[in-house]
XYZ file of C-alpha atoms in Angstrom:
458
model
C 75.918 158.197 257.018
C 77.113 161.015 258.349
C 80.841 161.244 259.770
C 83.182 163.634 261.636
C 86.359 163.498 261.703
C 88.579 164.573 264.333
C 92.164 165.212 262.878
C 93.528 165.518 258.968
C 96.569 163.992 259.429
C 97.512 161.127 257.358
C 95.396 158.684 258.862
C 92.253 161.298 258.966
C 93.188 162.049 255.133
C 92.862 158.331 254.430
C 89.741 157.814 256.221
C 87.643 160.512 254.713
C 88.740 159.530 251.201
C 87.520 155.864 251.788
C 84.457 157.462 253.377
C 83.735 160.217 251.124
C 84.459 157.956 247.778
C 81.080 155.909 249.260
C 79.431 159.422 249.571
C 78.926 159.871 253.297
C 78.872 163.139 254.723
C 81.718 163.954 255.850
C 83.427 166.867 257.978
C 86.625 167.006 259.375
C 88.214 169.177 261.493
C 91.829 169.938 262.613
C 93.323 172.828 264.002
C 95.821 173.269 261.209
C 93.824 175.942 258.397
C 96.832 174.205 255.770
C 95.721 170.942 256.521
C 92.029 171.355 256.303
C 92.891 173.372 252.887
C 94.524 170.635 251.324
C 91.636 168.190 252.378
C 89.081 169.884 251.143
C 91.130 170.866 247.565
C 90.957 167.147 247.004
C 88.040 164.927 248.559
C 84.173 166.373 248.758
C 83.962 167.183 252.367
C 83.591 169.931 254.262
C 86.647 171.140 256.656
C 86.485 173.338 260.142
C 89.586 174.947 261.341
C 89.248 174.470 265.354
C 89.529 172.187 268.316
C 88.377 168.940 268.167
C 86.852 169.022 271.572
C 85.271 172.345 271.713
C 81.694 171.803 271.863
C 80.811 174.787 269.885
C 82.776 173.613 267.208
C 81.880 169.801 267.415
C 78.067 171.735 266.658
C 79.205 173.459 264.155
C 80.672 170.038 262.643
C 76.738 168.716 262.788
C 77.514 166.498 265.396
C 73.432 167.007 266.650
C 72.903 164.474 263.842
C 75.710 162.962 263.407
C 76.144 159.069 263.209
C 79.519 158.590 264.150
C 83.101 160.857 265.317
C 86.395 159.030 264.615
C 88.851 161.159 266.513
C 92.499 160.770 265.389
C 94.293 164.034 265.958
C 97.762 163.316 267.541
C 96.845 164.222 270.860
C 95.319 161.097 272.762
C 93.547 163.998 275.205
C 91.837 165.841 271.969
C 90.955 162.466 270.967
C 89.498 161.290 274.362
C 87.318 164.773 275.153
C 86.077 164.497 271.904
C 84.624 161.283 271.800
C 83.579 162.587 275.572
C 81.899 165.826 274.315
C 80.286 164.117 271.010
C 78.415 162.183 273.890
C 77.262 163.927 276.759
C 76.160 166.730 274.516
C 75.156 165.475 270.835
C 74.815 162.298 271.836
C 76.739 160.922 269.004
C 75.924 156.762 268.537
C 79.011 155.529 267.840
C 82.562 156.811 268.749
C 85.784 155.855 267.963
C 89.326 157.505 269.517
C 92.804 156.767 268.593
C 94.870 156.217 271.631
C 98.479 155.969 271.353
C 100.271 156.110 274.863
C 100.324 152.814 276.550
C 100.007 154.415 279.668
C 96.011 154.737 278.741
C 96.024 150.926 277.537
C 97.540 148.960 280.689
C 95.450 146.222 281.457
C 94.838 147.992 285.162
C 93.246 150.733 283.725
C 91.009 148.569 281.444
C 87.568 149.862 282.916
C 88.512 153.373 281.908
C 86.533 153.356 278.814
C 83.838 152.207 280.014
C 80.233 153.497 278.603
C 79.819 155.118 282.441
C 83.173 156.825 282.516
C 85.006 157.730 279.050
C 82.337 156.598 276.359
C 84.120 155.319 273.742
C 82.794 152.737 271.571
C 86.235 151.085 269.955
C 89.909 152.583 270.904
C 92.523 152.006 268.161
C 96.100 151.985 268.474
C 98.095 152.257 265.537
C 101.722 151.420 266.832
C 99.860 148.191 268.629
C 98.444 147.165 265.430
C 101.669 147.826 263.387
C 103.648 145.842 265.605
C 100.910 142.905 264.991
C 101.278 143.386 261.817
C 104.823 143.206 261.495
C 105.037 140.461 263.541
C 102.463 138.323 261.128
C 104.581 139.085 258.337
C 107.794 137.351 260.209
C 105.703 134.104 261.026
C 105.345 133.884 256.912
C 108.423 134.380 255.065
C 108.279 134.960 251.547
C 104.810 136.815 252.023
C 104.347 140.819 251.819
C 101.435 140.889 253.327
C 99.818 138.364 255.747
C 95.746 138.842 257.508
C 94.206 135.844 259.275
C 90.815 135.900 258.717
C 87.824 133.580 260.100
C 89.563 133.675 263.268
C 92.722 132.605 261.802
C 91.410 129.468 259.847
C 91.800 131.123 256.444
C 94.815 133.467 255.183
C 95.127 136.183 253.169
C 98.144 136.648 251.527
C 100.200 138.734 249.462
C 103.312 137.504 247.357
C 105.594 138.590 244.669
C 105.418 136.452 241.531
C 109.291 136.223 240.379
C 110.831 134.142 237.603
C 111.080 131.109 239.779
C 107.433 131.001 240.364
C 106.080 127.416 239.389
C 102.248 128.775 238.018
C 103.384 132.067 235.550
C 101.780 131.972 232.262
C 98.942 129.470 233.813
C 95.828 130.700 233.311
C 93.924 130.974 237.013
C 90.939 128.369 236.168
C 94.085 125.651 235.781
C 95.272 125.953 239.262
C 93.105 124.026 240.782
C 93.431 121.290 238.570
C 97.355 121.435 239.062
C 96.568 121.147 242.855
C 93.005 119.602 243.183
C 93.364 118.672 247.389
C 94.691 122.725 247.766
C 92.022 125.584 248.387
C 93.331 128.338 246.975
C 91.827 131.424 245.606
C 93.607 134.691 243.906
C 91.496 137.594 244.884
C 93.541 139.895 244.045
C 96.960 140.903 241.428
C 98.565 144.588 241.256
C 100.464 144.866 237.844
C 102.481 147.514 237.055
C 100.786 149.598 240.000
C 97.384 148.884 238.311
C 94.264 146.617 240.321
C 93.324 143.545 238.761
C 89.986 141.546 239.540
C 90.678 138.116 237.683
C 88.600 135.731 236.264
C 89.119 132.239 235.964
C 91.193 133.203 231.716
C 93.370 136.030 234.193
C 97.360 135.052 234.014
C 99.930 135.479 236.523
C 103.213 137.074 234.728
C 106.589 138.348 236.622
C 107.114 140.859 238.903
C 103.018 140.527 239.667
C 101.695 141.042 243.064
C 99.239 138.583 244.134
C 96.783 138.050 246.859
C 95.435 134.769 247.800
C 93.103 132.938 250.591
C 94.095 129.427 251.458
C 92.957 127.479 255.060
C 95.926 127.454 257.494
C 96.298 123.994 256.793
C 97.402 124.723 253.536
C 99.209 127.843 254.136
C 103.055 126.741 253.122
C 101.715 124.189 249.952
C 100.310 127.904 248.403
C 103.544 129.546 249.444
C 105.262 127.104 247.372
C 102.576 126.694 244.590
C 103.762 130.434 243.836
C 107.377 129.877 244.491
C 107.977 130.853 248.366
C 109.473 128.235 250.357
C 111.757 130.800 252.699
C 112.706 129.458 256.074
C 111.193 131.786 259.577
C 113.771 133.740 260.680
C 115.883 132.969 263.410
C 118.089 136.102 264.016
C 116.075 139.630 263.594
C 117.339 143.306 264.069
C 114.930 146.022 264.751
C 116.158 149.229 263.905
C 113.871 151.947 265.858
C 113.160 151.463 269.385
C 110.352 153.521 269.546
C 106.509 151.921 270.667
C 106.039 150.093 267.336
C 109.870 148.540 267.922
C 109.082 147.913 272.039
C 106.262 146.154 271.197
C 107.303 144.072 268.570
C 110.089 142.984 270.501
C 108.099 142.264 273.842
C 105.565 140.236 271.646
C 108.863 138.249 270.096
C 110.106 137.555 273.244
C 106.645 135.990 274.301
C 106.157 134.209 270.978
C 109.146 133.010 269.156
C 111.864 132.235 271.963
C 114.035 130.972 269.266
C 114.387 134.066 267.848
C 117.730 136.169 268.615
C 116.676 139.729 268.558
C 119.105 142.569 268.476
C 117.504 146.373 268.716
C 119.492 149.905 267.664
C 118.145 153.167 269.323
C 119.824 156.252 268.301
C 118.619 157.986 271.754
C 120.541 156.849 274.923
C 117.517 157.623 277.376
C 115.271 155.571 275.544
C 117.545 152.632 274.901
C 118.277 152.175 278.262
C 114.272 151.932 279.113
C 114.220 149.197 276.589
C 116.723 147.466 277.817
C 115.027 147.620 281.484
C 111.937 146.258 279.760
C 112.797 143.550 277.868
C 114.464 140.128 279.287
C 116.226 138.564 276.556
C 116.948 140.895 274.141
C 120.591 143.285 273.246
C 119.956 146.455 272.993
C 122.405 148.836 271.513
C 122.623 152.550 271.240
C 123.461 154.069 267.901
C 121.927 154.626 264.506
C 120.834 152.135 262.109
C 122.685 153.723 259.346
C 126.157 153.607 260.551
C 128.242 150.736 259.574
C 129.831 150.243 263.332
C 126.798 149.855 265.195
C 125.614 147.249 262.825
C 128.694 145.481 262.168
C 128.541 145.581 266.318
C 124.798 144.124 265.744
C 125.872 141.157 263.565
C 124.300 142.389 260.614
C 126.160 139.809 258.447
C 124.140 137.374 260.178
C 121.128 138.762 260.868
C 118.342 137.123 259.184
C 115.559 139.992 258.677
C 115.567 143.646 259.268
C 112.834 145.724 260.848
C 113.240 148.893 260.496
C 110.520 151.208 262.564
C 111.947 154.885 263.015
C 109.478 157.631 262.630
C 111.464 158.448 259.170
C 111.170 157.132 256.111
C 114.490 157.908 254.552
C 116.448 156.672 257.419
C 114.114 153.150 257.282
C 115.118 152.911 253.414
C 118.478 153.668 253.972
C 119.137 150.989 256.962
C 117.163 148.736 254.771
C 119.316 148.885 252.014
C 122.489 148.874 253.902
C 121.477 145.520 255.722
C 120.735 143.936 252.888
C 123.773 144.773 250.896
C 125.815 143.075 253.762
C 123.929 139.879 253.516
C 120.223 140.123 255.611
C 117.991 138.071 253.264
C 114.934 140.112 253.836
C 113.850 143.859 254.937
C 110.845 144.525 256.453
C 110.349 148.467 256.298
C 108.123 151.061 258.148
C 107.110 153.692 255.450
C 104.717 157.071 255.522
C 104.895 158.354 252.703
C 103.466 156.918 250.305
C 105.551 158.765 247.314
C 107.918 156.007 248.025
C 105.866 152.973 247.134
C 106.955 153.100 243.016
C 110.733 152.639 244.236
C 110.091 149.356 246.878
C 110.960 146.713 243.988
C 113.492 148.788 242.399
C 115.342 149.208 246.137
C 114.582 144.826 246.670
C 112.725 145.789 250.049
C 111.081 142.811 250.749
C 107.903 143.974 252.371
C 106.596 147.653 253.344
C 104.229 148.479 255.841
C 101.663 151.739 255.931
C 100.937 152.847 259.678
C 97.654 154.495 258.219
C 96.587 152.009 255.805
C 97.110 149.315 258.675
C 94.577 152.016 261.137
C 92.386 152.795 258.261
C 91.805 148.535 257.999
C 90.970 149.168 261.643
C 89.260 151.769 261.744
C 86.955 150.518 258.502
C 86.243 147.274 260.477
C 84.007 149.496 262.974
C 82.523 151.759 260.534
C 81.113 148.856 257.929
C 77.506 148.001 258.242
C 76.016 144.743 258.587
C 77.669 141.983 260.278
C 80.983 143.081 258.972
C 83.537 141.314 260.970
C 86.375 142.212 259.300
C 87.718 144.466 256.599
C 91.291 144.690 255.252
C 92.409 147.502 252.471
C 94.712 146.435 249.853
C 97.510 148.579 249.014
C 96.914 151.927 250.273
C 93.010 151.335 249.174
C 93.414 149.591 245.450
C 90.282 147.778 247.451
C 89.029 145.806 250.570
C 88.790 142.421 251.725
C 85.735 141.686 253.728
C 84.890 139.174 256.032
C 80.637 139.037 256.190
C 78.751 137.026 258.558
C 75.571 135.643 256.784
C 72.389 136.182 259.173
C 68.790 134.879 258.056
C 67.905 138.632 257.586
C 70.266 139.252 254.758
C 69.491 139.340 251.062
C 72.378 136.908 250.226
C 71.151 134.392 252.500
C 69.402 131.335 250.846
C 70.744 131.939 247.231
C 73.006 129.988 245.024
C 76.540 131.717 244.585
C 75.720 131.865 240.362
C 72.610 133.995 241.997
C 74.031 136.509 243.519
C 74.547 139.463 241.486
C 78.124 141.021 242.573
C 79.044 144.530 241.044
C 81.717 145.144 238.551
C 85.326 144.748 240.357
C 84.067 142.022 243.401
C 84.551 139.070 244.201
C 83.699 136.005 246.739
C 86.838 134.600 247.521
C 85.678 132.280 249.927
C 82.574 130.573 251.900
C 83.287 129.022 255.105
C 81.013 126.930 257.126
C 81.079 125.507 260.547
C 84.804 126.029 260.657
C 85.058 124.916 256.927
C 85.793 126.567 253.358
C 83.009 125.317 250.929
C 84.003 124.724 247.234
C 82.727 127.411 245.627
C 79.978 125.643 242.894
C 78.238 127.816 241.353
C 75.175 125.594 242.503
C 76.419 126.059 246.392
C 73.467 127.839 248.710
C 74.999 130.283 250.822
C 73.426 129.597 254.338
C 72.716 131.740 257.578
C 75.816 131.709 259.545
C 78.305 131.316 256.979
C 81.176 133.188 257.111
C 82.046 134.820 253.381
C 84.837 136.664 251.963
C 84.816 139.450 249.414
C 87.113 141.522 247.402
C 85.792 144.849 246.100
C 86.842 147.927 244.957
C 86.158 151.214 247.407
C 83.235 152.143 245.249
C 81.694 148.700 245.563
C 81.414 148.267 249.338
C 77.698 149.557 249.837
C 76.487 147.282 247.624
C 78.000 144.844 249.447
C 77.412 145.967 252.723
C 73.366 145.720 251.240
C 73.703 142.081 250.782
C 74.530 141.901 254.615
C 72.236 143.606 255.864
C 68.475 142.990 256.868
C 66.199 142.656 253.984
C 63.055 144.723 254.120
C 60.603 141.943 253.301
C 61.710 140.247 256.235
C 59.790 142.447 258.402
């Protein structure tokens, strides 16, 4: 497939590496000659210093026969007239534009993007999907990580093993056994910074990070099968009242009414706009790192801290602070990945990546297949995908013992008719089901192949 890229920023950085590692052909191009340099010193892909929207450069790019142009420069406008110019004049199939001011997304302005007027095939906004994200992790406590899948009937999660944890030392294929009416399936454990694919003989030791599917139903028996039995929160400062903050606290206010949510923006103009736009909420003016404001915000109270400021020092630091005067958990916004080695060394609870949470996003529309969803793992140890089964796909009509999986994957879960099937190896996966796999970045073709139509079926 062949990709541009519009942007090498973080989140065009991250893209082209998932992209590249499958070896599509990819260009990117940003405006900044250090940027492209640095892109093109480490991934195989070719880089053009100019403007995104500049037709002459867009052909330059190869966007005559190009498949797709994923335009996330910082500027909504480049963004837009790309995806704009990629169409009228190349013709470009499938477009995708990153569009952060909300002033583009009200609901009034809805027909916008449609094919007739701005042609733009999916629109992705990260602080949106941040602020979705953060709020999944505060409906499940004691979890790092949280996706609903299958239209929310099966979870994803992701939870530190500590000492307290009931199944350490207990090798996987026993887990079952010790809770035969629970579905529950590791996909997935980090050790020691390193991916692990288990088998059934795999362990779960301290201090591991695991990822497991379970049905909804039995969403708070796995949280205490590994240990996890923290109460929601009920009192919740957000540090950072910038869009992510806004719209985490306008979705709280809609959601959880029995939340008390408390918000610190350093700026005074901006603070007073959140204030005007939210109904329930106190909103103070100051900075999360000085001891006044949040004594003044309760902060011996407070139950979790969100801290969302565009830096990642100052979201550490206000973190750390919160938590040393008694907030049980910290929920922090963080870049930079350089930082990810010190989380469990600092005790902040959970951390979440703006461009590994658009990179999920932005992976769901570039998959193949009936792809319906796709989640990366850990700034892209791997992905979880969820696969729709059609009658034209090689899996289709095979036993699960059958289907020859590459090195590093795994089906984590089959789910019919609203259902997760036991996975027996004698189990026939039929069309329509709905299956989950874990594989490593250099896996997904192959299993994008088993999705997709077979070539005898014609």
């Amino acid at each position: 497939m062949k990709v541009i890229i519009c942007g090498a920023g973080q989140v065009g950085m991250n893209i082209a590496q998932y992209l590249a590692k499958e070896g599509n052909d990819v260009t990117v191009i940003d405006l900044q000659q250090k940027l492209i340099q640095n892109i093109t010193d480490n991934l195989d892909v070719r880089g053009i210093v100019g403007h995104a929207g500049y037709p002459d450069i867009l052909e330059s790019a190869g966007a005559q026969d190009a498949d797709m142009i994923i335009a996330v420069t910082l500027s909504d406008e480049v963004n837009m007239i790309a995806c704009q110019v990629g169409h009228s004049l190349f013709d470009i199939p499938s477009k995708i534009a990153r569009i952060r001011s909300r002033e583009y997304l009200r609901p009034e302005w809805q027909d916008l993007f449609r094919s007739d007027r701005l042609p733009i095939d999916h629109i992705i906004s990260p602080e949106m999907e941040v602020a979705k994200a953060i709020n999944r992790r505060l409906q499940q406590p004691g979890a790092f990580d949280m996706i609903p899948m299958a239209d929310g009937f099966v979870k994803l999660v992701g939870v530190l093993c500590e000492e307290n944890c009931p199944v350490l030392y207990t090798p996987l294929r026993q887990i079952n056994s010790l809770f035969p009416d629970l579905y529950l399936e590791v996909m997935a454990i980090i050790r020691n910074e390193e991916l692990i694919v288990p088998d059934e003989n795999e362990q779960i030791y301290p201090d591991d990070e695991v990822y497991f599917l379970t049905d909804v139903d039995h969403l708070q028996r796995s949280m205490a099968a590994f240990g996890h039995e923290e109460v929601e929160a009920h009192r919740v400062l957000i540090v950072g009242g910038g869009n992510i903050g806004l719209k985490l606290a306008q979705d709280l206010e809609k959601e959880a009414p029995q939340v008390r949510l408390t918000i610190i923006e350093k700026e005074h103009a901006r603070a007073d706009y959140i204030s005007e736009n939210l109904s329930r909420s106190l909103v103070l003016c100051g900075d999360g790192i000085d001891m006044e404001i949040l004594e003044e915000a309760g902060i011996d109270s407070i139950d979790t801290v969100v801290a969302v400021t565009n830096d990642d020092e100052r979201n550490i630091l206000s973190s750390l602070l919160a938590k040393k005067h008694g907030t049980k958990r910290a929920i922090t916004l963080m870049n930079n990945a350089c930082y990810s080695p010190l989380i469990h060394d600092l005790h902040i609870d959970v951390v979440v990546s703006p461009r590994a949470v658009t990179a999920s996003t932005i992976l769901q529309h570039v998959r193949k297949g009936r792809i319906r969803a796709v989640y990366s793992l850990r700034q892209g140890y791997a992905e979880v995908i969820e696969a729709e089964a059609l009658e034209t796909s090689a899996i289709v009509n095979k036993r699960l013992k059958d289907v020859k999986l590459p090195a590093n994957t795994k089906i984590g879960a089959l789910i019919r008719d609203e259902k997760i099937v036991l996975q027996r190896p004698n189990e026939v996966i039929k069309a329509g089901d709905r299956v989950i796999v874990l594989s490593t970045v250099d896996n997904v073709r192959q299993i994008e192949k088993l999705f997709s139509v077979r070539l005898d079926y014609f």
